[in-house]
Structures are given as structure tokens and as C-alpha cells.
Amino acid sequence: MPETTVVVGGGVIGLSVAWRLAARQRVTLLDPAPEAAASWVAGGMLAPVTEAWPGEERLLDLGMAALDRWPEFAADLGVELGTGGTVAVAFDSADAGQQDTQAEFLAARGRAVRRLTSRELRALEPALSPKIRSGLSVPGDLAVDNRELLRRLRSACGTRGVTVDPRPADEVRPGAVRLADGTEIGCDTAVITAGAWSGALHPALAGLIRPVKGEILRLRPRSGEPPVRHTVRALVESRPVYLVPRANGEIVLGATQYEAGFDTEVTVGGVRDLLADAERVLPGLAEYALLECAAGLRAGSRDNLPLVGELEPGVLVAAGHHRNGLLLAPVTADTVYALATATPAPQPTTR
Amino acid sequence: MPETTVVVGGGVIGLSVAWRLAARQRVTLLDPAPEAAASWVAGGMLAPVTEAWPGEERLLDLGMAALDRWPEFAADLGVELGTGGTVAVAFDSADAGQQDTQAEFLAARGRAVRRLTSRELRALEPALSPKIRSGLSVPGDLAVDNRELLRRLRSACGTRGVTVDPRPADEVRPGAVRLADGTEIGCDTAVITAGAWSGALHPALAGLIRPVKGEILRLRPRSGEPPVRHTVRALVESRPVYLVPRANGEIVLGATQYEAGFDTEVTVGGVRDLLADAERVLPGLAEYALLECAAGLRAGSRDNLPLVGELEPGVLVAAGHHRNGLLLAPVTADTVYALATATPAPQPTTR
């Protein structure tokens, strides 16, 4: 008999873990609300270089390792990757000052980033506003259509015989997962991959993971707008905003950031800021269709690094990925696979 | 045998006509897309005084007659009316100049409107911004939850035995309505109530009715915001914006206006303007949840007055109500009832 594993939470981390483990084990995936996953609401940037700031050296190194792992992961799942790269832009002179700090940090870590004038920026991405002060080119970044990825992962889990159960879980302990309806599912291993909701599932996680709300918008070009080819990360009067283009021209525009508990309502102020900041960077967006406004909860950890490891024998955790769940999913799944099957991880561990 | 009538289009006009006629006739209502109706997307203001401008004396008179008819209409359907009245506000001094013109026009027509200073405005509606220049109080206006009204009308149609058919119609002629699938429905009378789509149904309407796109947003208070008690109609740097509160605190915020064919996509620019203008009038909106962004097509006519009458024997029209479909529905249904049953109209005709 193969070993049995219950994976608690079906966002990108849970799905990746379940898919990998199902190659050797009998896996049940619990998820009552797949569209509540932070990875469903996300933009799909795989952009570790422009994510990292001074003091987050480990996150940068981890992110770069994860980026290297992505092409194989995507190929296994049949998912296309966006390879246009990132341009980071600074709207005003104060934003440019912040960007200088980031560029110096990256240069000191040996990362190749090229500074761009406003004119060079627009040669690279003609849709950008001429009012933008300066920028950085980061050619190696990738992007993925996060919803397509999640669909492919679900399908790949199905192919490998993963049982998907929509009942919510209440508590994880060695040998069993207790559901909200009182029933227990026995297992050799349980893996907590419930993102922002992980903290309530095991006492060792209490206080370590908190929800960080983010709002995003999905836009579609209507006619005539030149396509956006790069992921654009901007600072606009100190507010970060990103625009991730899809192959079909659609754009995911994100993201606000609030720490206000388990609140997933889209607010007037959040949408107003996202639209205003994005239009200052890409004025042509005014003509785009607004397809969707959504909010999700990132799983914040104390140091912005994920929690991946064993809590006690038979209980693993892979949560707290904050803004980096999609980027880190392949290496996180590798690590959990190694821990759960007692085989060496094929990649550097995530922690 | 009772006479048979086919009503083509199930927005507020078609539903009101079908309901009234079903008291005496056998009625079929055709509507493939009830949520495409302008009345589904609308705000629900029943506010003829602040709608009228110099040159639109007939629309003002018609609207006032319609307003008088509403309490009975609503009582018959069991729908609550909002009775908080309207405050019209002018954001800057140029807006105040436009409002002066409107106030003088209304005074000359004998309508009681009271001018308000910024301070008086906020005594009446504390949520308004102190930056607003001036305003008008229009206490007699009403408001209706348009979606609740449409649900009640559908239910009342069902009670009276109206047959609802979701197939789209292609052409209306004496004695029959031809459907898009080629079948014909015979009838004694056909009534064209297809709003912006009416022009294509009968040659006499060609060129008389055009779609006028409008975008609206639906907002819900989250916590602590003082409730908005009045319908607020504002001019903000010459752009009109309205906010219609519901009994439960929700607000419908509208509406943009574009003439661009049968386009019902919500645009970035439209939402940006609505949010920005509304927040300048009611700063507390930033904390509201954004529940829905939607667009609809008003049925514009050449003179902003509806087309209600007989096109040829056995073919009636009630369309072209532009921004006033909800307000004018009861009197329009009265007029169509009188024409279709050859009984005197119980109210002044709408044209």
C-alpha cells in the first residue's frame, strides 16, 4: 500500500505539493474555496529581482533559485511562460531615489540590472507615459497566467489520482486531519498549505502567519491600444503598482496591501488608487475594459520568508509565502516532496 | 376569447405594460436578456425636477405627472419608495453657475426649490464634502430599488398569467412577431418595448432610437460611515454624477454617458471618473466596498422624450425613454393600456 497524505489547502502551493506527492503516494486534497486562494487572485509575476529589497538577501537568493526551476515546472504542466521581462519604473524624483537604492542593492548582490532614462524606457515599452522619471530593465523575469496554471495543476492532480474533497478542515495533528463537520481523515502525513488560513490549523503556527489583503483588477484592451509587452512594476508617489500582460493582451493590475484581518471586500479607495496610479504609468489604460475587481489574502510571515518544514512527526507545513507563492511553488513542492518521502530534495531547500 | 398581445422586451417598460395588459388580455413577453435592460443597470431615481433643463419643459411636465403616479404604482406592486428627497450639489463655482441656470428655470416653471449654502447642505446631509460650493434642496423626489421593482413586476406578471419567452425577436408587423429562429407568434397587438434595441424591430423606428451607454457602480458601507439619506445629484467640474442610497445603506453611483453603439463594456476611464467625482462629493466613500461595475444602454430619442403610440394598426411602441424609463414606466403603461384596449387612459398620455 502506498503511504497516504492529506494536503490541506488547494492554492498553488497545495496543488503543487499534491501533484508532486501523488507520483508516489495516495493523496487527498482538501479545499472548500479554490477561488479564495491568493494564487487565484494574483498577477502571475515570476520576478524575484524587482521584488527584493535591502535586508531581504535570502528572499532574493531563494527567488532566483525558484526562477531557475520554473521553465521545467511549466513544461511538465504544459503552461506557457511570459518571457517579455520586467521594466521597473519610477514615476517622480522621490520614486527614482527609492529605485536607486534598489538598483544599488541588486548590483551589490551581483544581479545585472540596466538603468534606463525615460526615453530609453519608452523605446522599450512605447505605451509608457513620457512623464516617468527613470527605470530599470530586468530582462530575465518570467510571468505565468496564474489561473491557467491552477487549472492545469488541478487537471494534473486528477490525472495522478488525487482525491479532491471540498470540506473545510479544522485541525491537523499527527495521523489525522479533523474536518469542520467533525469527521476525521486518517493519513500517514498531513501537509498544511492553507495560506493565510494556516495559522488556525496547528498550535505551532499560531501567530506566525497573518492575512495581508490585496486587491487586483483585470483589464482587456478594446481596440487600437498598442500591446504592453513587459511586466511593468512601478513606484508612483511611493505606491507600488504592477501590470502583468497576458499573451492575449489582457492585463492584471495590482496590488493594494492592507493588514486588516480576514477581509476580502474590494474597496472604493483601493480601486481608485490602482486605476489612478496605473493610468499615470500607462495612459492608454483609460480605454481598456475593466473585467474584474477582486481581493485576496496573502499569507504574511514574520520575515517575508515562507514557513516550509516539519512541525512534528507526520505534520508538515508549507505556508507564509506572502507575495511569492507562485514564484516559490516549484521549489516548495520539491522540499515538501523530499520531507514527505524521505528522499533528497532535487533542488536547494526553501528554508 | 381575450385578445392576445405580444410585448417585445422585458425591461421596466415592457414588464409594466405586460402586467397592466394581462389584467384583460392574454400576454406573451419576449426577452432573451433581462439583465441587459437599462432599468436593471439603473440607479432608481424618480427625480424629474433635477433632471430637467431649459428647453425640456415637456419632459419636466411629463416627469412631474409620472412622479404623482408612482406611489399608487409602487403600492400595487408592494415596492417601498425612498422618500429622502434629492439634494443637488455644485462642486465648484462654474458648477454653481450651471446650477443657478437650472434653479431659475425651475422657479420660472413654478417648481419649489430651495438654494442651500455649503453649511446648510451639510446640516441636511452630513456626509457631503465641506468643499462643495452650493446646492439645492428638492424634497419631493422619490427613489426605488430598481432591481427589487423588476423582480416584483416579473412576479406580478406571473400572477396574472403572462407567458415569458426567452427567445429574441427580429421583426414586428401587424398580426405577428417574427423570432430570430424564424418562427412567428401571432397576436392581435404587438408592443415594442425593447429600449435601445427597438429601432431594428420596425421600419418606422429606424434612426429614431439610439443606444446611449451608461456605467454605474454599486457600493456598500463597511463600518462606521454615516448613512447617506438623500439622493445626491452633483456637478463636479461640469460632469454630472448621482448617488442613490438604498434603505440598507448601499449606494448606486452613476452614470457615465457615451454614444458609441451597442457597447456594454465597463471601461477604466469610466470607473475612474465615477469614483473620483463621487469621492469629491462624499469623501467617506473611500471606505465603501465596491460590489459591482456594470454598463447598460439607455434608449435615446431625438428630443429626449419617449416614443409612445401606434406605429400602424396592431403595432404599438413604447421606447426611447433615455434616462427616464423608471420614472415614466407607470404613465407609459397607462397610455399603452388605453391604446391597446381602446379604453380612456386614466392619466395624461405621455406624448
PDB file of C-alpha atoms in Angstrom, chain A residues 91-333:
ATOM      1  CA  PHE A  91       7.291  57.975 -11.592  1.00  0.00           C
ATOM      2  CA  ASP A  92       8.743  61.018  -9.844  1.00  0.00           C
ATOM      3  CA  SER A  93      12.137  62.011  -8.474  1.00  0.00           C
ATOM      4  CA  ALA A  94      11.417  60.604  -4.995  1.00  0.00           C
ATOM      5  CA  ASP A  95      10.410  57.309  -6.607  1.00  0.00           C
ATOM      6  CA  ALA A  96      13.660  57.424  -8.617  1.00  0.00           C
ATOM      7  CA  GLY A  97      15.556  57.819  -5.347  1.00  0.00           C
ATOM      8  CA  GLN A  98      13.930  54.662  -3.977  1.00  0.00           C
ATOM      9  CA  GLN A  99      14.749  52.859  -7.194  1.00  0.00           C
ATOM     10  CA  ASP A 100      18.408  53.919  -6.926  1.00  0.00           C
ATOM     11  CA  THR A 101      18.555  52.210  -3.541  1.00  0.00           C
ATOM     12  CA  GLN A 102      17.115  49.047  -5.039  1.00  0.00           C
ATOM     13  CA  ALA A 103      19.482  49.143  -8.025  1.00  0.00           C
ATOM     14  CA  GLU A 104      22.496  49.538  -5.746  1.00  0.00           C
ATOM     15  CA  PHE A 105      21.337  46.629  -3.603  1.00  0.00           C
ATOM     16  CA  LEU A 106      20.902  44.417  -6.670  1.00  0.00           C
ATOM     17  CA  ALA A 107      24.273  45.455  -8.141  1.00  0.00           C
ATOM     18  CA  ALA A 108      25.969  44.628  -4.830  1.00  0.00           C
ATOM     19  CA  ARG A 109      24.362  41.168  -4.993  1.00  0.00           C
ATOM     20  CA  GLY A 110      25.730  40.677  -8.497  1.00  0.00           C
ATOM     21  CA  ARG A 111      22.391  40.989 -10.309  1.00  0.00           C
ATOM     22  CA  ALA A 112      22.549  42.563 -13.749  1.00  0.00           C
ATOM     23  CA  VAL A 113      20.109  45.427 -13.959  1.00  0.00           C
ATOM     24  CA  ARG A 114      20.331  48.198 -16.513  1.00  0.00           C
ATOM     25  CA  ARG A 115      19.289  51.764 -15.686  1.00  0.00           C
ATOM     26  CA  LEU A 116      17.101  53.433 -18.274  1.00  0.00           C
ATOM     27  CA  THR A 117      16.209  57.041 -18.990  1.00  0.00           C
ATOM     28  CA  SER A 118      12.637  57.990 -19.676  1.00  0.00           C
ATOM     29  CA  ARG A 119      13.421  57.964 -23.401  1.00  0.00           C
ATOM     30  CA  GLU A 120      15.047  54.520 -23.276  1.00  0.00           C
ATOM     31  CA  LEU A 121      12.107  53.206 -21.302  1.00  0.00           C
ATOM     32  CA  ARG A 122       9.680  54.288 -23.973  1.00  0.00           C
ATOM     33  CA  ALA A 123      11.830  52.821 -26.723  1.00  0.00           C
ATOM     34  CA  LEU A 124      11.476  49.518 -24.867  1.00  0.00           C
ATOM     35  CA  GLU A 125       7.787  49.889 -23.972  1.00  0.00           C
ATOM     36  CA  PRO A 126       6.089  52.590 -26.078  1.00  0.00           C
ATOM     37  CA  ALA A 127       2.878  52.581 -24.032  1.00  0.00           C
ATOM     38  CA  LEU A 128       4.648  54.077 -21.003  1.00  0.00           C
ATOM     39  CA  SER A 129       3.975  57.696 -20.071  1.00  0.00           C
ATOM     40  CA  PRO A 130       6.590  60.287 -21.059  1.00  0.00           C
ATOM     41  CA  LYS A 131       6.237  61.714 -17.538  1.00  0.00           C
ATOM     42  CA  ILE A 132       8.001  58.720 -15.985  1.00  0.00           C
ATOM     43  CA  ARG A 133      11.291  59.768 -14.497  1.00  0.00           C
ATOM     44  CA  SER A 134      13.500  56.701 -14.945  1.00  0.00           C
ATOM     45  CA  GLY A 135      13.576  52.929 -14.911  1.00  0.00           C
ATOM     46  CA  LEU A 136      15.400  49.634 -14.757  1.00  0.00           C
ATOM     47  CA  SER A 137      15.391  46.823 -17.267  1.00  0.00           C
ATOM     48  CA  VAL A 138      15.282  43.295 -15.795  1.00  0.00           C
ATOM     49  CA  PRO A 139      15.260  41.001 -18.820  1.00  0.00           C
ATOM     50  CA  GLY A 140      15.317  37.555 -17.165  1.00  0.00           C
ATOM     51  CA  ASP A 141      11.992  37.696 -15.285  1.00  0.00           C
ATOM     52  CA  LEU A 142       9.102  35.440 -16.265  1.00  0.00           C
ATOM     53  CA  ALA A 143       5.328  35.591 -15.901  1.00  0.00           C
ATOM     54  CA  VAL A 144       2.591  32.970 -15.824  1.00  0.00           C
ATOM     55  CA  ASP A 145      -1.154  33.110 -16.320  1.00  0.00           C
ATOM     56  CA  ASN A 146      -1.906  32.110 -12.745  1.00  0.00           C
ATOM     57  CA  ARG A 147      -5.457  30.936 -13.416  1.00  0.00           C
ATOM     58  CA  GLU A 148      -4.367  28.796 -16.353  1.00  0.00           C
ATOM     59  CA  LEU A 149      -1.630  27.353 -14.133  1.00  0.00           C
ATOM     60  CA  LEU A 150      -4.113  26.483 -11.398  1.00  0.00           C
ATOM     61  CA  ARG A 151      -6.426  24.817 -13.933  1.00  0.00           C
ATOM     62  CA  ARG A 152      -3.515  22.789 -15.288  1.00  0.00           C
ATOM     63  CA  LEU A 153      -2.406  21.792 -11.802  1.00  0.00           C
ATOM     64  CA  ARG A 154      -5.934  20.627 -10.925  1.00  0.00           C
ATOM     65  CA  SER A 155      -6.092  18.629 -14.107  1.00  0.00           C
ATOM     66  CA  ALA A 156      -2.630  17.129 -13.492  1.00  0.00           C
ATOM     67  CA  CYS A 157      -3.680  16.207  -9.933  1.00  0.00           C
ATOM     68  CA  GLY A 158      -6.724  14.478 -11.384  1.00  0.00           C
ATOM     69  CA  THR A 159      -4.561  12.522 -13.805  1.00  0.00           C
ATOM     70  CA  ARG A 160      -2.437  11.306 -10.908  1.00  0.00           C
ATOM     71  CA  GLY A 161      -5.477  10.199  -8.927  1.00  0.00           C
ATOM     72  CA  VAL A 162      -5.583  12.937  -6.275  1.00  0.00           C
ATOM     73  CA  THR A 163      -8.951  12.923  -4.445  1.00  0.00           C
ATOM     74  CA  VAL A 164     -10.313  16.460  -4.130  1.00  0.00           C
ATOM     75  CA  ASP A 165     -12.615  16.982  -1.158  1.00  0.00           C
ATOM     76  CA  PRO A 166     -14.408  20.345  -0.737  1.00  0.00           C
ATOM     77  CA  ARG A 167     -14.955  20.051   3.003  1.00  0.00           C
ATOM     78  CA  PRO A 168     -13.156  22.565   5.233  1.00  0.00           C
ATOM     79  CA  ALA A 169     -10.554  21.351   7.724  1.00  0.00           C
ATOM     80  CA  ASP A 170     -10.418  22.466  11.349  1.00  0.00           C
ATOM     81  CA  GLU A 171      -7.309  20.913  12.856  1.00  0.00           C
ATOM     82  CA  VAL A 172      -4.234  18.997  11.763  1.00  0.00           C
ATOM     83  CA  ARG A 173      -2.435  16.544  14.073  1.00  0.00           C
ATOM     84  CA  PRO A 174      -0.191  13.507  13.606  1.00  0.00           C
ATOM     85  CA  GLY A 175      -2.137  10.766  11.853  1.00  0.00           C
ATOM     86  CA  ALA A 176      -5.329  12.687  11.121  1.00  0.00           C
ATOM     87  CA  VAL A 177      -6.985  15.822   9.820  1.00  0.00           C
ATOM     88  CA  ARG A 178     -10.207  16.802  11.562  1.00  0.00           C
ATOM     89  CA  LEU A 179     -12.872  18.413   9.378  1.00  0.00           C
ATOM     90  CA  ALA A 180     -15.260  21.172  10.380  1.00  0.00           C
ATOM     91  CA  ASP A 181     -18.119  18.654  10.284  1.00  0.00           C
ATOM     92  CA  GLY A 182     -16.376  16.574  12.962  1.00  0.00           C
ATOM     93  CA  THR A 183     -15.228  13.667  10.801  1.00  0.00           C
ATOM     94  CA  GLU A 184     -11.547  12.723  10.739  1.00  0.00           C
ATOM     95  CA  ILE A 185      -9.443  11.673   7.791  1.00  0.00           C
ATOM     96  CA  GLY A 186      -6.587   9.399   8.787  1.00  0.00           C
ATOM     97  CA  CYS A 187      -3.251   9.716   6.992  1.00  0.00           C
ATOM     98  CA  ASP A 188       0.442   8.975   7.290  1.00  0.00           C
ATOM     99  CA  THR A 189       1.342  12.593   6.575  1.00  0.00           C
ATOM    100  CA  ALA A 190      -0.641  15.844   6.644  1.00  0.00           C
ATOM    101  CA  VAL A 191       0.610  18.967   4.867  1.00  0.00           C
ATOM    102  CA  ILE A 192      -0.738  22.376   5.849  1.00  0.00           C
ATOM    103  CA  THR A 193      -0.851  24.530   2.694  1.00  0.00           C
ATOM    104  CA  ALA A 194      -3.758  26.758   3.637  1.00  0.00           C
ATOM    105  CA  GLY A 195      -2.066  30.101   3.057  1.00  0.00           C
ATOM    106  CA  ALA A 196      -3.407  32.886   5.264  1.00  0.00           C
ATOM    107  CA  TRP A 197      -5.754  30.406   6.955  1.00  0.00           C
ATOM    108  CA  SER A 198      -2.921  28.087   8.047  1.00  0.00           C
ATOM    109  CA  GLY A 199      -2.382  29.659  11.464  1.00  0.00           C
ATOM    110  CA  ALA A 200      -5.580  28.209  12.933  1.00  0.00           C
ATOM    111  CA  LEU A 201      -4.862  24.613  11.883  1.00  0.00           C
ATOM    112  CA  HIS A 202      -1.979  23.747  14.221  1.00  0.00           C
ATOM    113  CA  PRO A 203      -0.908  25.300  17.542  1.00  0.00           C
ATOM    114  CA  ALA A 204       2.722  25.643  16.415  1.00  0.00           C
ATOM    115  CA  LEU A 205       1.597  28.106  13.703  1.00  0.00           C
ATOM    116  CA  ALA A 206      -0.447  30.358  15.977  1.00  0.00           C
ATOM    117  CA  GLY A 207       0.650  33.964  15.485  1.00  0.00           C
ATOM    118  CA  LEU A 208       3.197  33.139  12.791  1.00  0.00           C
ATOM    119  CA  ILE A 209       1.003  33.738   9.736  1.00  0.00           C
ATOM    120  CA  ARG A 210      -1.280  36.695   9.160  1.00  0.00           C
ATOM    121  CA  PRO A 211      -3.556  37.679   6.264  1.00  0.00           C
ATOM    122  CA  VAL A 212      -2.329  40.545   4.062  1.00  0.00           C
ATOM    123  CA  LYS A 213      -5.163  41.703   1.849  1.00  0.00           C
ATOM    124  CA  GLY A 214      -4.500  42.650  -1.769  1.00  0.00           C
ATOM    125  CA  GLU A 215      -6.841  43.977  -4.445  1.00  0.00           C
ATOM    126  CA  ILE A 216      -6.274  43.454  -8.148  1.00  0.00           C
ATOM    127  CA  LEU A 217      -8.052  44.381 -11.352  1.00  0.00           C
ATOM    128  CA  ARG A 218      -8.214  42.574 -14.689  1.00  0.00           C
ATOM    129  CA  LEU A 219      -8.280  44.691 -17.843  1.00  0.00           C
ATOM    130  CA  ARG A 220      -8.747  43.930 -21.534  1.00  0.00           C
ATOM    131  CA  PRO A 221      -7.738  46.126 -24.483  1.00  0.00           C
ATOM    132  CA  ARG A 222     -10.750  47.225 -26.556  1.00  0.00           C
ATOM    133  CA  SER A 223      -9.236  48.442 -29.798  1.00  0.00           C
ATOM    134  CA  GLY A 224      -6.151  50.082 -31.135  1.00  0.00           C
ATOM    135  CA  GLU A 225      -4.155  50.264 -27.921  1.00  0.00           C
ATOM    136  CA  PRO A 226      -0.576  49.106 -28.573  1.00  0.00           C
ATOM    137  CA  PRO A 227       0.023  45.875 -26.629  1.00  0.00           C
ATOM    138  CA  VAL A 228       2.061  46.027 -23.441  1.00  0.00           C
ATOM    139  CA  ARG A 229       4.972  43.598 -23.824  1.00  0.00           C
ATOM    140  CA  HIS A 230       6.768  43.772 -20.483  1.00  0.00           C
ATOM    141  CA  THR A 231       5.687  43.257 -16.949  1.00  0.00           C
ATOM    142  CA  VAL A 232       5.707  46.798 -15.576  1.00  0.00           C
ATOM    143  CA  ARG A 233       6.482  47.387 -11.914  1.00  0.00           C
ATOM    144  CA  ALA A 234       6.112  50.993 -10.937  1.00  0.00           C
ATOM    145  CA  LEU A 235       6.532  53.246  -7.965  1.00  0.00           C
ATOM    146  CA  VAL A 236       4.066  56.131  -8.176  1.00  0.00           C
ATOM    147  CA  GLU A 237       4.499  58.620  -5.366  1.00  0.00           C
ATOM    148  CA  SER A 238       5.868  55.729  -3.266  1.00  0.00           C
ATOM    149  CA  ARG A 239       2.931  53.418  -4.008  1.00  0.00           C
ATOM    150  CA  PRO A 240       3.949  50.196  -5.784  1.00  0.00           C
ATOM    151  CA  VAL A 241       1.769  49.070  -8.679  1.00  0.00           C
ATOM    152  CA  TYR A 242       2.345  46.283 -11.188  1.00  0.00           C
ATOM    153  CA  LEU A 243       0.894  45.464 -14.593  1.00  0.00           C
ATOM    154  CA  VAL A 244       1.315  41.940 -15.940  1.00  0.00           C
ATOM    155  CA  PRO A 245       0.336  41.458 -19.592  1.00  0.00           C
ATOM    156  CA  ARG A 246      -1.068  38.167 -20.864  1.00  0.00           C
ATOM    157  CA  ALA A 247      -0.423  36.757 -24.336  1.00  0.00           C
ATOM    158  CA  ASN A 248      -3.956  37.809 -25.387  1.00  0.00           C
ATOM    159  CA  GLY A 249      -3.381  41.450 -24.403  1.00  0.00           C
ATOM    160  CA  GLU A 250      -5.224  41.315 -21.089  1.00  0.00           C
ATOM    161  CA  ILE A 251      -3.509  42.937 -18.133  1.00  0.00           C
ATOM    162  CA  VAL A 252      -3.580  42.096 -14.445  1.00  0.00           C
ATOM    163  CA  LEU A 253      -3.172  45.275 -12.421  1.00  0.00           C
ATOM    164  CA  GLY A 254      -2.223  45.017  -8.756  1.00  0.00           C
ATOM    165  CA  ALA A 255      -1.974  45.255  -5.912  1.00  0.00           C
ATOM    166  CA  THR A 256      -3.014  47.072  -2.798  1.00  0.00           C
ATOM    167  CA  GLN A 257      -1.729  45.888   0.567  1.00  0.00           C
ATOM    168  CA  TYR A 258      -3.631  46.105   3.861  1.00  0.00           C
ATOM    169  CA  GLU A 259      -3.355  44.252   7.139  1.00  0.00           C
ATOM    170  CA  ALA A 260      -6.922  44.160   8.355  1.00  0.00           C
ATOM    171  CA  GLY A 261      -7.782  40.577   9.175  1.00  0.00           C
ATOM    172  CA  PHE A 262      -9.775  38.207   7.007  1.00  0.00           C
ATOM    173  CA  ASP A 263     -11.426  40.927   4.927  1.00  0.00           C
ATOM    174  CA  THR A 264     -11.783  40.214   1.200  1.00  0.00           C
ATOM    175  CA  GLU A 265     -14.026  43.076   0.132  1.00  0.00           C
ATOM    176  CA  VAL A 266     -12.877  45.284  -2.729  1.00  0.00           C
ATOM    177  CA  THR A 267     -12.904  48.914  -1.616  1.00  0.00           C
ATOM    178  CA  VAL A 268     -13.568  52.159  -3.464  1.00  0.00           C
ATOM    179  CA  GLY A 269     -10.282  53.614  -2.238  1.00  0.00           C
ATOM    180  CA  GLY A 270      -8.274  50.586  -3.354  1.00  0.00           C
ATOM    181  CA  VAL A 271      -9.693  50.554  -6.866  1.00  0.00           C
ATOM    182  CA  ARG A 272      -9.340  54.325  -7.137  1.00  0.00           C
ATOM    183  CA  ASP A 273      -5.649  54.168  -6.242  1.00  0.00           C
ATOM    184  CA  LEU A 274      -4.883  51.243  -8.545  1.00  0.00           C
ATOM    185  CA  LEU A 275      -6.573  52.911 -11.518  1.00  0.00           C
ATOM    186  CA  ALA A 276      -5.061  56.325 -10.849  1.00  0.00           C
ATOM    187  CA  ASP A 277      -1.529  55.002 -10.387  1.00  0.00           C
ATOM    188  CA  ALA A 278      -1.715  52.649 -13.355  1.00  0.00           C
ATOM    189  CA  GLU A 279      -3.007  55.368 -15.665  1.00  0.00           C
ATOM    190  CA  ARG A 280      -0.143  57.632 -14.687  1.00  0.00           C
ATOM    191  CA  VAL A 281       2.225  54.899 -15.831  1.00  0.00           C
ATOM    192  CA  LEU A 282       0.263  53.708 -18.895  1.00  0.00           C
ATOM    193  CA  PRO A 283      -2.144  56.456 -20.012  1.00  0.00           C
ATOM    194  CA  GLY A 284      -3.721  54.224 -22.663  1.00  0.00           C
ATOM    195  CA  LEU A 285      -5.350  52.122 -19.959  1.00  0.00           C
ATOM    196  CA  ALA A 286      -8.273  54.568 -19.818  1.00  0.00           C
ATOM    197  CA  GLU A 287      -9.679  52.868 -22.908  1.00  0.00           C
ATOM    198  CA  TYR A 288      -9.335  49.331 -21.550  1.00  0.00           C
ATOM    199  CA  ALA A 289     -12.330  47.331 -20.392  1.00  0.00           C
ATOM    200  CA  LEU A 290     -12.424  46.682 -16.640  1.00  0.00           C
ATOM    201  CA  LEU A 291     -13.263  42.982 -16.436  1.00  0.00           C
ATOM    202  CA  GLU A 292     -12.915  42.194 -12.773  1.00  0.00           C
ATOM    203  CA  CYS A 293     -12.130  43.672  -9.358  1.00  0.00           C
ATOM    204  CA  ALA A 294     -11.060  41.094  -6.793  1.00  0.00           C
ATOM    205  CA  ALA A 295      -9.357  40.816  -3.433  1.00  0.00           C
ATOM    206  CA  GLY A 296      -7.333  38.012  -1.920  1.00  0.00           C
ATOM    207  CA  LEU A 297      -5.372  37.297   1.233  1.00  0.00           C
ATOM    208  CA  ARG A 298      -1.649  36.728   1.021  1.00  0.00           C
ATOM    209  CA  ALA A 299      -0.134  34.663   3.819  1.00  0.00           C
ATOM    210  CA  GLY A 300       2.273  37.026   5.550  1.00  0.00           C
ATOM    211  CA  SER A 301       5.086  35.623   7.690  1.00  0.00           C
ATOM    212  CA  ARG A 302       7.242  37.476  10.194  1.00  0.00           C
ATOM    213  CA  ASP A 303      10.253  37.835   7.895  1.00  0.00           C
ATOM    214  CA  ASN A 304       8.595  37.581   4.453  1.00  0.00           C
ATOM    215  CA  LEU A 305      10.135  34.118   4.020  1.00  0.00           C
ATOM    216  CA  PRO A 306       7.845  31.100   3.785  1.00  0.00           C
ATOM    217  CA  LEU A 307       7.480  28.501   6.506  1.00  0.00           C
ATOM    218  CA  VAL A 308       8.339  25.135   4.948  1.00  0.00           C
ATOM    219  CA  GLY A 309       9.202  22.176   7.162  1.00  0.00           C
ATOM    220  CA  GLU A 310       8.072  19.612   9.719  1.00  0.00           C
ATOM    221  CA  LEU A 311       6.005  20.818  12.689  1.00  0.00           C
ATOM    222  CA  GLU A 312       6.011  17.426  14.366  1.00  0.00           C
ATOM    223  CA  PRO A 313       6.317  13.871  13.010  1.00  0.00           C
ATOM    224  CA  GLY A 314       3.701  13.387  10.300  1.00  0.00           C
ATOM    225  CA  VAL A 315       2.737  17.072  10.111  1.00  0.00           C
ATOM    226  CA  LEU A 316       4.365  19.319   7.511  1.00  0.00           C
ATOM    227  CA  VAL A 317       3.719  22.963   6.686  1.00  0.00           C
ATOM    228  CA  ALA A 318       4.269  24.985   3.505  1.00  0.00           C
ATOM    229  CA  ALA A 319       2.700  28.386   4.025  1.00  0.00           C
ATOM    230  CA  GLY A 320       3.508  32.055   4.593  1.00  0.00           C
ATOM    231  CA  HIS A 321       4.620  32.703   1.000  1.00  0.00           C
ATOM    232  CA  HIS A 322       3.255  36.265   1.095  1.00  0.00           C
ATOM    233  CA  ARG A 323       3.656  37.876  -2.358  1.00  0.00           C
ATOM    234  CA  ASN A 324       5.777  34.982  -3.652  1.00  0.00           C
ATOM    235  CA  GLY A 325       3.548  31.924  -3.685  1.00  0.00           C
ATOM    236  CA  LEU A 326       3.537  31.440  -7.447  1.00  0.00           C
ATOM    237  CA  LEU A 327       7.263  32.057  -7.806  1.00  0.00           C
ATOM    238  CA  LEU A 328       8.155  29.698  -4.959  1.00  0.00           C
ATOM    239  CA  ALA A 329       5.632  26.922  -5.697  1.00  0.00           C
ATOM    240  CA  PRO A 330       8.013  24.612  -7.626  1.00  0.00           C
ATOM    241  CA  VAL A 331      10.836  24.719  -5.069  1.00  0.00           C
ATOM    242  CA  THR A 332       8.374  24.490  -2.185  1.00  0.00           C
ATOM    243  CA  ALA A 333       6.845  21.362  -3.721  1.00  0.00           C
TER     244      ALA A 333
END
